[in-house]
Amino acid sequence: MLIQYKKDYEKTAMGLLSYLPDFKNIENLKEEISLNQEDNDFVLFLYRNKQNNVVGVLGTQMTDKFIIIRYLSLAPGFREISYEKDIFAELKNEYPNKRITAVPEYIDLLKAVEADG
């Protein structure tokens, strides 16, 4: 289940983001969290698995017609295509009138998930 980021989830989100190379630096991590707390087009989602544990974080940028996937980070042990497919499917269901695309680093993953789906 995708849930939109709230301040209550800050430590969990920061922990999951820290698995990504760009957010190993604490300053970059804090900037990213701030970016997603401001009222703008950047939306952070947390992903809960069927056991209700938060095991992933999805960074997006919203426009009128598109959702751009900026990054996806899953906890070790949950880095499987089945979780990625579930996350993207939920995003599509939540925003049926928007086209989902991604930054270059995630285009291949998006294509793989869509082709396998």
Coordinates of C-alpha atoms in Angstrom, one line a residue:
M1 CA 0.0 0.0 0.0
L2 CA 1.3 3.4 -0.9
I3 CA 0.9 6.2 1.7
Q4 CA 1.9 9.8 1.2
Y5 CA 4.8 11.0 3.3
K6 CA 4.0 12.8 6.6
K7 CA 6.4 14.2 9.2
D8 CA 5.6 11.2 11.4
Y9 CA 7.5 9.0 9.0
E10 CA 10.6 11.1 8.7
K11 CA 13.1 8.7 10.3
T12 CA 11.7 5.8 8.3
A13 CA 11.9 7.7 5.1
M14 CA 15.4 8.9 5.8
G15 CA 16.5 5.4 6.6
L16 CA 15.1 4.0 3.3
L17 CA 16.5 7.0 1.3
S18 CA 20.0 6.4 2.7
Y19 CA 20.2 3.2 0.7
L20 CA 20.4 5.4 -2.4
P21 CA 23.9 6.7 -3.3
D22 CA 22.7 10.3 -3.8
F23 CA 21.4 10.3 -0.2
K24 CA 24.4 8.8 1.6
N25 CA 25.4 12.4 2.5
I26 CA 23.2 13.7 5.4
E27 CA 22.9 17.2 3.9
N28 CA 21.4 15.8 0.6
L29 CA 19.1 13.6 2.7
K30 CA 17.8 16.5 4.7
E31 CA 17.4 18.6 1.6
E32 CA 15.3 15.9 0.0
I33 CA 13.1 15.5 3.0
S34 CA 12.6 19.3 3.1
L35 CA 11.7 19.3 -0.6
N36 CA 9.0 16.8 0.0
Q37 CA 7.6 18.6 3.0
E38 CA 7.1 21.9 1.1
D39 CA 3.9 22.5 -0.8
N40 CA 5.2 21.8 -4.3
D41 CA 5.2 19.1 -7.1
F42 CA 7.5 16.7 -5.2
V43 CA 5.6 13.9 -3.5
L44 CA 7.2 11.2 -1.5
F45 CA 5.4 7.9 -0.9
L46 CA 6.1 5.2 1.5
Y47 CA 5.3 1.6 0.6
R48 CA 3.8 -0.8 3.2
N49 CA 4.0 -4.5 2.4
K50 CA 1.2 -7.0 3.2
Q51 CA 2.5 -7.4 6.7
N52 CA 2.0 -3.6 7.1
N53 CA 5.7 -2.9 7.4
V54 CA 7.2 0.2 5.6
V55 CA 9.7 -1.4 3.3
G56 CA 10.1 1.2 0.5
V57 CA 10.1 4.8 -0.5
L58 CA 9.1 6.3 -3.9
G59 CA 10.1 9.8 -4.9
T60 CA 7.9 11.5 -7.5
Q61 CA 7.4 14.8 -9.2
M62 CA 3.8 15.6 -10.2
T63 CA 2.7 17.7 -13.2
D64 CA -0.8 18.2 -14.7
K65 CA -0.4 15.1 -17.0
F66 CA 2.6 13.2 -15.7
I67 CA 4.0 11.5 -12.6
I68 CA 7.8 11.3 -12.9
I69 CA 9.5 8.7 -10.9
R70 CA 12.6 10.2 -9.5
Y71 CA 13.8 7.3 -7.4
L72 CA 12.7 4.1 -5.7
S73 CA 14.4 2.6 -2.7
L74 CA 13.5 -0.7 -1.1
A75 CA 14.9 -2.1 2.1
P76 CA 17.3 -5.1 1.7
G77 CA 15.3 -8.3 1.5
F78 CA 12.5 -6.5 -0.4
R79 CA 14.4 -5.7 -3.6
E80 CA 12.3 -7.9 -5.9
I81 CA 10.4 -7.1 -9.1
S82 CA 7.2 -8.2 -7.4
Y83 CA 7.4 -5.2 -5.0
E84 CA 8.4 -2.8 -7.7
K85 CA 5.4 -4.0 -9.8
D86 CA 3.1 -3.6 -6.9
I87 CA 4.3 -0.1 -6.2
F88 CA 3.9 1.0 -9.8
A89 CA 0.5 -0.6 -10.1
E90 CA -0.7 1.2 -7.0
L91 CA 0.6 4.5 -8.3
K92 CA -1.3 3.9 -11.6
N93 CA -4.5 3.1 -9.7
E94 CA -4.1 6.1 -7.5
Y95 CA -3.6 8.5 -10.4
P96 CA -5.4 6.9 -13.4
N97 CA -5.5 10.2 -15.4
K98 CA -1.7 10.7 -15.3
R99 CA 0.9 9.1 -17.4
I100 CA 3.8 7.5 -15.4
T101 CA 7.3 8.2 -16.6
A102 CA 10.7 8.2 -15.0
V103 CA 14.1 9.9 -14.9
P104 CA 16.6 8.1 -17.1
E105 CA 18.0 5.9 -14.3
Y106 CA 14.6 4.4 -13.8
I107 CA 13.2 4.1 -17.3
D108 CA 14.5 0.6 -17.8
L109 CA 12.9 -0.5 -14.5
L110 CA 9.6 1.1 -15.5
K111 CA 9.7 -0.6 -18.9
A112 CA 10.5 -4.0 -17.3
V113 CA 7.7 -3.6 -14.8
E114 CA 5.2 -2.6 -17.5
A115 CA 6.3 -5.3 -19.9
D116 CA 6.1 -8.0 -17.1
G117 CA 2.8 -6.7 -15.9

